[in-house]
């Protein structure tokens, strides 16, 4: 709290300086101050989130290159992230598409205000078009309409989709898509259900 107040004071002081000199406004904020502020906002977060304040190797690289990583760094990232993907022990990638449809639509989870035991969703519609009848979706990611049908329900593509959802950066370095499996947002079963939503011929995605 004290830290936050100190920061607020500095921010206000900064505003006056900005008015006085445009040069000051262009100066980058002190990284130590930014870190202290971010830490102060994580006060109520569970321990496993606290650990994520410190960017991992992959995020550090993406940040350093503003996500525009050179080829050699990109290869290191995809290799490192692929090694983190845990594939289902039973070798089955397809769960229940009806459950997957609910998970894709669920934007809950990852908030400090979540009641204990909140089941997180994938919030896929925030970035992707999926089933045809849904009219509300974001466009940061490509449309996933007909995803399985377009890929002829190919088992290699099914495995790829599991990998993508588990750890987007195992496929594309510095992807804007969350790493749902490695960051423990979604469970293995939830990811299987999502993959079924993408690949089951009965799923509305493929109708
Ligand atoms: C914050 C935005 C965001 C969210 C949320 C998100 N994605 Fe993505 N997704 C992207 C972006 C951007 C891409 C394209 C770049 C890439 O491939 O990483 C992408 C790519 C993909 C691809 C690969 C598409 C292809 O070209 O073959 C799949 C599959 C996918 N997302 C599935 C999902 C699913 C399923 C969910 C929900 C569990 C989801 N995404 C949530 C941003 C997002």
PDB file of C-alpha atoms and ligand atoms in Angstrom:
ATOM      1  CA  UNK A   1       0.000   0.000   0.000  1.00  0.00           C
ATOM      2  CA  UNK A   2       2.814   2.341   0.966  1.00  0.00           C
ATOM      3  CA  UNK A   3       4.591   1.492  -2.262  1.00  0.00           C
ATOM      4  CA  UNK A   4       1.472   2.232  -4.271  1.00  0.00           C
ATOM      5  CA  UNK A   5       1.066   5.598  -2.604  1.00  0.00           C
ATOM      6  CA  UNK A   6       4.676   6.505  -3.260  1.00  0.00           C
ATOM      7  CA  UNK A   7       4.174   5.590  -6.865  1.00  0.00           C
ATOM      8  CA  UNK A   8       0.985   7.625  -7.112  1.00  0.00           C
ATOM      9  CA  UNK A   9       2.908  10.606  -5.748  1.00  0.00           C
ATOM     10  CA  UNK A  10       5.611  10.116  -8.347  1.00  0.00           C
ATOM     11  CA  UNK A  11       3.042   9.767 -11.109  1.00  0.00           C
ATOM     12  CA  UNK A  12       1.439  13.046 -10.075  1.00  0.00           C
ATOM     13  CA  UNK A  13       4.868  14.714  -9.864  1.00  0.00           C
ATOM     14  CA  UNK A  14       5.534  13.276 -13.328  1.00  0.00           C
ATOM     15  CA  UNK A  15       2.389  14.886 -14.719  1.00  0.00           C
ATOM     16  CA  UNK A  16       3.595  18.339 -13.721  1.00  0.00           C
ATOM     17  CA  UNK A  17       7.025  17.665 -15.167  1.00  0.00           C
ATOM     18  CA  UNK A  18       5.381  16.525 -18.406  1.00  0.00           C
ATOM     19  CA  UNK A  19       3.513  19.787 -18.649  1.00  0.00           C
ATOM     20  CA  UNK A  20       6.743  21.669 -18.086  1.00  0.00           C
ATOM     21  CA  UNK A  21       8.922  19.784 -20.528  1.00  0.00           C
ATOM     22  CA  UNK A  22       8.039  17.447 -23.388  1.00  0.00           C
ATOM     23  CA  UNK A  23      11.496  15.891 -23.110  1.00  0.00           C
ATOM     24  CA  UNK A  24      10.728  14.481 -19.637  1.00  0.00           C
ATOM     25  CA  UNK A  25       7.507  12.951 -20.942  1.00  0.00           C
ATOM     26  CA  UNK A  26       9.440  10.910 -23.499  1.00  0.00           C
ATOM     27  CA  UNK A  27      11.748   9.430 -20.830  1.00  0.00           C
ATOM     28  CA  UNK A  28      11.062   5.747 -20.082  1.00  0.00           C
ATOM     29  CA  UNK A  29       9.789   5.104 -16.542  1.00  0.00           C
ATOM     30  CA  UNK A  30      12.277   3.730 -14.039  1.00  0.00           C
ATOM     31  CA  UNK A  31      12.032  -0.100 -14.367  1.00  0.00           C
ATOM     32  CA  UNK A  32      12.446  -0.537 -10.598  1.00  0.00           C
ATOM     33  CA  UNK A  33       9.380   1.660 -10.014  1.00  0.00           C
ATOM     34  CA  UNK A  34       7.367  -0.248 -12.578  1.00  0.00           C
ATOM     35  CA  UNK A  35       8.365  -3.576 -10.961  1.00  0.00           C
ATOM     36  CA  UNK A  36       7.443  -2.313  -7.491  1.00  0.00           C
ATOM     37  CA  UNK A  37       4.064  -1.126  -8.750  1.00  0.00           C
ATOM     38  CA  UNK A  38       3.279  -4.421 -10.503  1.00  0.00           C
ATOM     39  CA  UNK A  39       4.262  -6.392  -7.383  1.00  0.00           C
ATOM     40  CA  UNK A  40       1.981  -4.217  -5.249  1.00  0.00           C
ATOM     41  CA  UNK A  41      -0.999  -5.082  -7.498  1.00  0.00           C
ATOM     42  CA  UNK A  42      -0.318  -8.816  -7.054  1.00  0.00           C
ATOM     43  CA  UNK A  43      -0.970  -8.621  -3.321  1.00  0.00           C
ATOM     44  CA  UNK A  44      -3.910 -11.031  -3.222  1.00  0.00           C
ATOM     45  CA  UNK A  45      -2.742 -13.368  -5.969  1.00  0.00           C
ATOM     46  CA  UNK A  46      -2.143 -17.043  -5.169  1.00  0.00           C
ATOM     47  CA  UNK A  47       1.532 -18.123  -4.839  1.00  0.00           C
ATOM     48  CA  UNK A  48       1.732 -19.743  -8.288  1.00  0.00           C
ATOM     49  CA  UNK A  49       0.728 -16.423  -9.861  1.00  0.00           C
ATOM     50  CA  UNK A  50       3.212 -14.495  -7.743  1.00  0.00           C
ATOM     51  CA  UNK A  51       5.928 -16.622  -9.319  1.00  0.00           C
ATOM     52  CA  UNK A  52       4.855 -15.462 -12.769  1.00  0.00           C
ATOM     53  CA  UNK A  53       5.613 -11.794 -12.076  1.00  0.00           C
ATOM     54  CA  UNK A  54       9.160 -12.757 -13.035  1.00  0.00           C
ATOM     55  CA  UNK A  55       9.027 -13.405 -16.815  1.00  0.00           C
ATOM     56  CA  UNK A  56      10.321 -16.836 -17.847  1.00  0.00           C
ATOM     57  CA  UNK A  57      13.147 -17.216 -20.423  1.00  0.00           C
ATOM     58  CA  UNK A  58      10.694 -17.198 -23.319  1.00  0.00           C
ATOM     59  CA  UNK A  59       8.882 -14.033 -22.239  1.00  0.00           C
ATOM     60  CA  UNK A  60      12.190 -12.324 -21.508  1.00  0.00           C
ATOM     61  CA  UNK A  61      13.324 -12.991 -25.080  1.00  0.00           C
ATOM     62  CA  UNK A  62       9.983 -11.898 -26.573  1.00  0.00           C
ATOM     63  CA  UNK A  63      10.064  -8.697 -24.494  1.00  0.00           C
ATOM     64  CA  UNK A  64      13.652  -7.949 -25.474  1.00  0.00           C
ATOM     65  CA  UNK A  65      12.746  -8.165 -29.170  1.00  0.00           C
ATOM     66  CA  UNK A  66       9.248  -6.641 -28.843  1.00  0.00           C
ATOM     67  CA  UNK A  67       7.960 -10.038 -30.073  1.00  0.00           C
ATOM     68  CA  UNK A  68       9.829  -9.672 -33.349  1.00  0.00           C
ATOM     69  CA  UNK A  69      12.368 -12.419 -32.650  1.00  0.00           C
ATOM     70  CA  UNK A  70      15.123 -13.336 -35.111  1.00  0.00           C
ATOM     71  CA  UNK A  71      14.991 -16.886 -36.514  1.00  0.00           C
ATOM     72  CA  UNK A  72      17.633 -18.410 -34.232  1.00  0.00           C
ATOM     73  CA  UNK A  73      15.890 -17.079 -31.081  1.00  0.00           C
ATOM     74  CA  UNK A  74      12.510 -18.226 -32.396  1.00  0.00           C
ATOM     75  CA  UNK A  75      13.894 -21.748 -32.861  1.00  0.00           C
ATOM     76  CA  UNK A  76      15.183 -21.771 -29.284  1.00  0.00           C
ATOM     77  CA  UNK A  77      11.764 -20.708 -28.019  1.00  0.00           C
ATOM     78  CA  UNK A  78       9.719 -23.269 -29.955  1.00  0.00           C
ATOM     79  CA  UNK A  79      12.159 -26.025 -28.936  1.00  0.00           C
ATOM     80  CA  UNK A  80      12.060 -25.015 -25.266  1.00  0.00           C
ATOM     81  CA  UNK A  81       8.272 -24.696 -25.208  1.00  0.00           C
ATOM     82  CA  UNK A  82       7.683 -27.962 -27.075  1.00  0.00           C
ATOM     83  CA  UNK A  83       9.667 -29.729 -24.362  1.00  0.00           C
ATOM     84  CA  UNK A  84       7.121 -28.390 -21.831  1.00  0.00           C
ATOM     85  CA  UNK A  85       4.069 -29.904 -23.509  1.00  0.00           C
ATOM     86  CA  UNK A  86       2.679 -32.884 -21.606  1.00  0.00           C
ATOM     87  CA  UNK A  87       0.715 -35.151 -23.937  1.00  0.00           C
ATOM     88  CA  UNK A  88      -2.137 -37.288 -22.595  1.00  0.00           C
ATOM     89  CA  UNK A  89      -0.878 -40.584 -21.136  1.00  0.00           C
ATOM     90  CA  UNK A  90      -3.745 -42.433 -22.843  1.00  0.00           C
ATOM     91  CA  UNK A  91      -2.707 -41.075 -26.268  1.00  0.00           C
ATOM     92  CA  UNK A  92      -6.220 -39.653 -26.833  1.00  0.00           C
ATOM     93  CA  UNK A  93      -6.483 -36.024 -27.907  1.00  0.00           C
ATOM     94  CA  UNK A  94     -10.236 -35.783 -28.360  1.00  0.00           C
ATOM     95  CA  UNK A  95     -12.548 -35.210 -25.411  1.00  0.00           C
ATOM     96  CA  UNK A  96     -16.166 -34.087 -25.449  1.00  0.00           C
ATOM     97  CA  UNK A  97     -16.921 -31.264 -27.916  1.00  0.00           C
ATOM     98  CA  UNK A  98     -19.982 -30.126 -25.939  1.00  0.00           C
ATOM     99  CA  UNK A  99     -17.774 -29.470 -22.922  1.00  0.00           C
ATOM    100  CA  UNK A 100     -15.215 -27.852 -25.236  1.00  0.00           C
ATOM    101  CA  UNK A 101     -17.867 -25.445 -26.551  1.00  0.00           C
ATOM    102  CA  UNK A 102     -18.550 -24.299 -22.976  1.00  0.00           C
ATOM    103  CA  UNK A 103     -14.839 -23.861 -22.226  1.00  0.00           C
ATOM    104  CA  UNK A 104     -14.313 -21.831 -25.426  1.00  0.00           C
ATOM    105  CA  UNK A 105     -17.118 -19.512 -24.329  1.00  0.00           C
ATOM    106  CA  UNK A 106     -16.025 -19.209 -20.719  1.00  0.00           C
ATOM    107  CA  UNK A 107     -13.995 -16.093 -19.973  1.00  0.00           C
ATOM    108  CA  UNK A 108     -13.835 -16.674 -16.207  1.00  0.00           C
ATOM    109  CA  UNK A 109     -10.624 -17.305 -14.278  1.00  0.00           C
ATOM    110  CA  UNK A 110      -7.349 -15.503 -13.839  1.00  0.00           C
ATOM    111  CA  UNK A 111      -8.893 -12.673 -11.831  1.00  0.00           C
ATOM    112  CA  UNK A 112      -8.024 -11.642  -8.273  1.00  0.00           C
ATOM    113  CA  UNK A 113     -11.746 -11.446  -7.533  1.00  0.00           C
ATOM    114  CA  UNK A 114     -12.399 -15.107  -8.442  1.00  0.00           C
ATOM    115  CA  UNK A 115     -14.057 -17.053  -5.640  1.00  0.00           C
ATOM    116  CA  UNK A 116     -11.889 -20.036  -4.571  1.00  0.00           C
ATOM    117  CA  UNK A 117     -12.459 -23.064  -6.789  1.00  0.00           C
ATOM    118  CA  UNK A 118     -13.399 -21.025  -9.879  1.00  0.00           C
ATOM    119  CA  UNK A 119     -12.960 -23.159 -12.997  1.00  0.00           C
ATOM    120  CA  UNK A 120     -11.112 -21.152 -15.637  1.00  0.00           C
ATOM    121  CA  UNK A 121     -12.255 -21.089 -19.247  1.00  0.00           C
ATOM    122  CA  UNK A 122     -10.300 -20.657 -22.479  1.00  0.00           C
ATOM    123  CA  UNK A 123     -11.958 -17.393 -23.562  1.00  0.00           C
ATOM    124  CA  UNK A 124     -11.238 -18.454 -27.145  1.00  0.00           C
ATOM    125  CA  UNK A 125     -13.976 -16.214 -28.596  1.00  0.00           C
ATOM    126  CA  UNK A 126     -12.146 -13.167 -27.275  1.00  0.00           C
ATOM    127  CA  UNK A 127      -9.708 -13.719 -30.156  1.00  0.00           C
ATOM    128  CA  UNK A 128     -11.248 -16.213 -32.606  1.00  0.00           C
ATOM    129  CA  UNK A 129     -14.346 -16.795 -34.663  1.00  0.00           C
ATOM    130  CA  UNK A 130     -15.397 -20.402 -34.008  1.00  0.00           C
ATOM    131  CA  UNK A 131     -18.904 -21.773 -34.564  1.00  0.00           C
ATOM    132  CA  UNK A 132     -20.870 -20.093 -37.341  1.00  0.00           C
ATOM    133  CA  UNK A 133     -23.875 -19.075 -35.284  1.00  0.00           C
ATOM    134  CA  UNK A 134     -21.854 -17.084 -32.744  1.00  0.00           C
ATOM    135  CA  UNK A 135     -21.920 -13.419 -33.742  1.00  0.00           C
ATOM    136  CA  UNK A 136     -19.731 -12.012 -30.977  1.00  0.00           C
ATOM    137  CA  UNK A 137     -16.022 -12.735 -31.286  1.00  0.00           C
ATOM    138  CA  UNK A 138     -12.620 -11.057 -31.434  1.00  0.00           C
ATOM    139  CA  UNK A 139     -10.348 -11.037 -34.449  1.00  0.00           C
ATOM    140  CA  UNK A 140      -6.847 -10.939 -32.984  1.00  0.00           C
ATOM    141  CA  UNK A 141      -6.459 -14.601 -34.000  1.00  0.00           C
ATOM    142  CA  UNK A 142      -7.561 -16.270 -37.252  1.00  0.00           C
ATOM    143  CA  UNK A 143     -11.066 -17.667 -37.721  1.00  0.00           C
ATOM    144  CA  UNK A 144     -11.304 -21.305 -36.574  1.00  0.00           C
ATOM    145  CA  UNK A 145     -14.575 -21.994 -38.402  1.00  0.00           C
ATOM    146  CA  UNK A 146     -14.497 -25.444 -40.102  1.00  0.00           C
ATOM    147  CA  UNK A 147     -11.130 -26.051 -38.441  1.00  0.00           C
ATOM    148  CA  UNK A 148     -11.326 -29.874 -38.395  1.00  0.00           C
ATOM    149  CA  UNK A 149     -13.176 -30.245 -41.688  1.00  0.00           C
ATOM    150  CA  UNK A 150     -10.630 -28.046 -43.521  1.00  0.00           C
ATOM    151  CA  UNK A 151      -7.855 -30.261 -42.140  1.00  0.00           C
ATOM    152  CA  UNK A 152      -9.668 -33.482 -43.126  1.00  0.00           C
ATOM    153  CA  UNK A 153      -9.692 -34.524 -39.447  1.00  0.00           C
ATOM    154  CA  UNK A 154      -6.022 -35.504 -39.920  1.00  0.00           C
ATOM    155  CA  UNK A 155      -4.579 -37.067 -36.708  1.00  0.00           C
ATOM    156  CA  UNK A 156      -1.336 -35.064 -37.100  1.00  0.00           C
ATOM    157  CA  UNK A 157      -3.381 -31.841 -37.179  1.00  0.00           C
ATOM    158  CA  UNK A 158      -5.315 -32.978 -34.105  1.00  0.00           C
ATOM    159  CA  UNK A 159      -2.055 -33.436 -32.220  1.00  0.00           C
ATOM    160  CA  UNK A 160      -0.867 -30.016 -33.459  1.00  0.00           C
ATOM    161  CA  UNK A 161      -4.019 -28.341 -32.155  1.00  0.00           C
ATOM    162  CA  UNK A 162      -3.509 -29.991 -28.746  1.00  0.00           C
ATOM    163  CA  UNK A 163       0.073 -28.668 -28.751  1.00  0.00           C
ATOM    164  CA  UNK A 164      -1.098 -25.202 -29.827  1.00  0.00           C
ATOM    165  CA  UNK A 165      -3.631 -24.877 -27.023  1.00  0.00           C
ATOM    166  CA  UNK A 166      -1.291 -26.433 -24.440  1.00  0.00           C
ATOM    167  CA  UNK A 167       1.564 -24.104 -25.359  1.00  0.00           C
ATOM    168  CA  UNK A 168       1.003 -21.708 -28.272  1.00  0.00           C
ATOM    169  CA  UNK A 169       4.706 -20.836 -28.334  1.00  0.00           C
ATOM    170  CA  UNK A 170       5.701 -24.431 -29.032  1.00  0.00           C
ATOM    171  CA  UNK A 171       4.302 -23.738 -32.518  1.00  0.00           C
ATOM    172  CA  UNK A 172       4.919 -20.003 -32.966  1.00  0.00           C
ATOM    173  CA  UNK A 173       7.509 -18.086 -30.927  1.00  0.00           C
ATOM    174  CA  UNK A 174       6.120 -14.996 -29.180  1.00  0.00           C
ATOM    175  CA  UNK A 175       2.531 -15.821 -30.157  1.00  0.00           C
ATOM    176  CA  UNK A 176      -0.094 -13.527 -28.645  1.00  0.00           C
ATOM    177  CA  UNK A 177      -2.130 -16.577 -27.678  1.00  0.00           C
ATOM    178  CA  UNK A 178      -1.979 -17.623 -23.998  1.00  0.00           C
ATOM    179  CA  UNK A 179      -0.075 -20.800 -23.058  1.00  0.00           C
ATOM    180  CA  UNK A 180      -3.080 -22.517 -21.508  1.00  0.00           C
ATOM    181  CA  UNK A 181      -1.514 -25.845 -20.475  1.00  0.00           C
ATOM    182  CA  UNK A 182       1.917 -24.788 -19.236  1.00  0.00           C
ATOM    183  CA  UNK A 183       0.452 -21.893 -17.287  1.00  0.00           C
ATOM    184  CA  UNK A 184      -2.145 -24.228 -15.765  1.00  0.00           C
ATOM    185  CA  UNK A 185      -5.123 -22.201 -16.929  1.00  0.00           C
ATOM    186  CA  UNK A 186      -6.721 -25.272 -18.525  1.00  0.00           C
ATOM    187  CA  UNK A 187      -6.408 -28.914 -17.422  1.00  0.00           C
ATOM    188  CA  UNK A 188      -5.511 -31.776 -19.751  1.00  0.00           C
ATOM    189  CA  UNK A 189      -9.161 -32.850 -19.902  1.00  0.00           C
ATOM    190  CA  UNK A 190     -10.293 -29.305 -20.731  1.00  0.00           C
ATOM    191  CA  UNK A 191      -7.741 -29.117 -23.558  1.00  0.00           C
ATOM    192  CA  UNK A 192      -8.970 -32.460 -24.916  1.00  0.00           C
ATOM    193  CA  UNK A 193     -12.532 -31.109 -24.846  1.00  0.00           C
ATOM    194  CA  UNK A 194     -11.421 -27.964 -26.690  1.00  0.00           C
ATOM    195  CA  UNK A 195      -9.621 -30.070 -29.317  1.00  0.00           C
ATOM    196  CA  UNK A 196     -12.812 -32.098 -29.778  1.00  0.00           C
ATOM    197  CA  UNK A 197     -14.721 -28.837 -30.242  1.00  0.00           C
ATOM    198  CA  UNK A 198     -12.274 -28.024 -33.093  1.00  0.00           C
ATOM    199  CA  UNK A 199     -12.136 -31.526 -34.614  1.00  0.00           C
ATOM    200  CA  UNK A 200     -15.278 -33.528 -33.880  1.00  0.00           C
ATOM    201  CA  UNK A 201     -17.280 -33.841 -37.127  1.00  0.00           C
ATOM    202  CA  UNK A 202     -20.419 -33.292 -34.995  1.00  0.00           C
ATOM    203  CA  UNK A 203     -19.087 -30.045 -33.513  1.00  0.00           C
ATOM    204  CA  UNK A 204     -20.866 -26.899 -34.749  1.00  0.00           C
ATOM    205  CA  UNK A 205     -17.418 -25.588 -35.741  1.00  0.00           C
ATOM    206  CA  UNK A 206     -17.466 -28.085 -38.617  1.00  0.00           C
ATOM    207  CA  UNK A 207     -21.121 -27.677 -39.634  1.00  0.00           C
TER     208      UNK A 207
HETATM  209  C1  LIG B   1      -5.487 -13.370 -26.617  1.00  0.00           C
HETATM  210  C2  LIG B   1      -5.937 -13.902 -27.865  1.00  0.00           C
HETATM  211  C3  LIG B   1      -6.117 -15.378 -28.034  1.00  0.00           C
HETATM  212  C4  LIG B   1      -6.846 -16.242 -27.263  1.00  0.00           C
HETATM  213  C5  LIG B   1      -7.589 -15.954 -25.973  1.00  0.00           C
HETATM  214  C6  LIG B   1      -6.811 -17.503 -27.947  1.00  0.00           C
HETATM  215  N1  LIG B   1      -6.057 -17.420 -29.082  1.00  0.00           N
HETATM  216 FE1  LIG B   1      -5.711 -18.877 -30.446  1.00  0.00          FE
HETATM  217  N2  LIG B   1      -4.528 -17.649 -31.525  1.00  0.00           N
HETATM  218  C7  LIG B   1      -4.341 -16.313 -31.266  1.00  0.00           C
HETATM  219  C8  LIG B   1      -3.481 -15.746 -32.294  1.00  0.00           C
HETATM  220  C9  LIG B   1      -3.035 -14.299 -32.361  1.00  0.00           C
HETATM  221  C10 LIG B   1      -3.192 -16.781 -33.194  1.00  0.00           C
HETATM  222  C11 LIG B   1      -2.335 -16.665 -34.488  1.00  0.00           C
HETATM  223  C12 LIG B   1      -0.876 -16.670 -34.159  1.00  0.00           C
HETATM  224  C13 LIG B   1      -0.435 -18.015 -33.712  1.00  0.00           C
HETATM  225  O1  LIG B   1      -0.603 -18.993 -34.468  1.00  0.00           O
HETATM  226  O2  LIG B   1       0.055 -18.129 -32.594  1.00  0.00           O
HETATM  227  C14 LIG B   1      -3.847 -17.963 -32.682  1.00  0.00           C
HETATM  228  C15 LIG B   1      -3.790 -19.212 -33.289  1.00  0.00           C
HETATM  229  C16 LIG B   1      -4.572 -20.289 -32.922  1.00  0.00           C
HETATM  230  C17 LIG B   1      -4.609 -21.557 -33.610  1.00  0.00           C
HETATM  231  C18 LIG B   1      -3.810 -21.919 -34.849  1.00  0.00           C
HETATM  232  C19 LIG B   1      -4.572 -21.451 -36.066  1.00  0.00           C
HETATM  233  C20 LIG B   1      -3.978 -21.953 -37.350  1.00  0.00           C
HETATM  234  O3  LIG B   1      -3.598 -21.106 -38.165  1.00  0.00           O
HETATM  235  O4  LIG B   1      -3.917 -23.160 -37.562  1.00  0.00           O
HETATM  236  C21 LIG B   1      -5.509 -22.361 -32.941  1.00  0.00           C
HETATM  237  C22 LIG B   1      -5.906 -23.789 -33.288  1.00  0.00           C
HETATM  238  C23 LIG B   1      -6.013 -21.587 -31.837  1.00  0.00           C
HETATM  239  N3  LIG B   1      -5.424 -20.346 -31.842  1.00  0.00           N
HETATM  240  C24 LIG B   1      -6.954 -22.049 -30.932  1.00  0.00           C
HETATM  241  C25 LIG B   1      -7.366 -21.344 -29.797  1.00  0.00           C
HETATM  242  C26 LIG B   1      -8.273 -21.883 -28.805  1.00  0.00           C
HETATM  243  C27 LIG B   1      -8.939 -23.237 -28.905  1.00  0.00           C
HETATM  244  C28 LIG B   1      -8.400 -20.935 -27.832  1.00  0.00           C
HETATM  245  C29 LIG B   1      -9.145 -21.040 -26.517  1.00  0.00           C
HETATM  246  C30 LIG B   1      -8.745 -22.139 -25.663  1.00  0.00           C
HETATM  247  C31 LIG B   1      -7.588 -19.804 -28.228  1.00  0.00           C
HETATM  248  N4  LIG B   1      -6.980 -20.089 -29.421  1.00  0.00           N
HETATM  249  C32 LIG B   1      -7.465 -18.639 -27.485  1.00  0.00           C
HETATM  250  C33 LIG B   1      -4.826 -15.611 -30.198  1.00  0.00           C
HETATM  251  C34 LIG B   1      -5.619 -16.132 -29.185  1.00  0.00           C
END
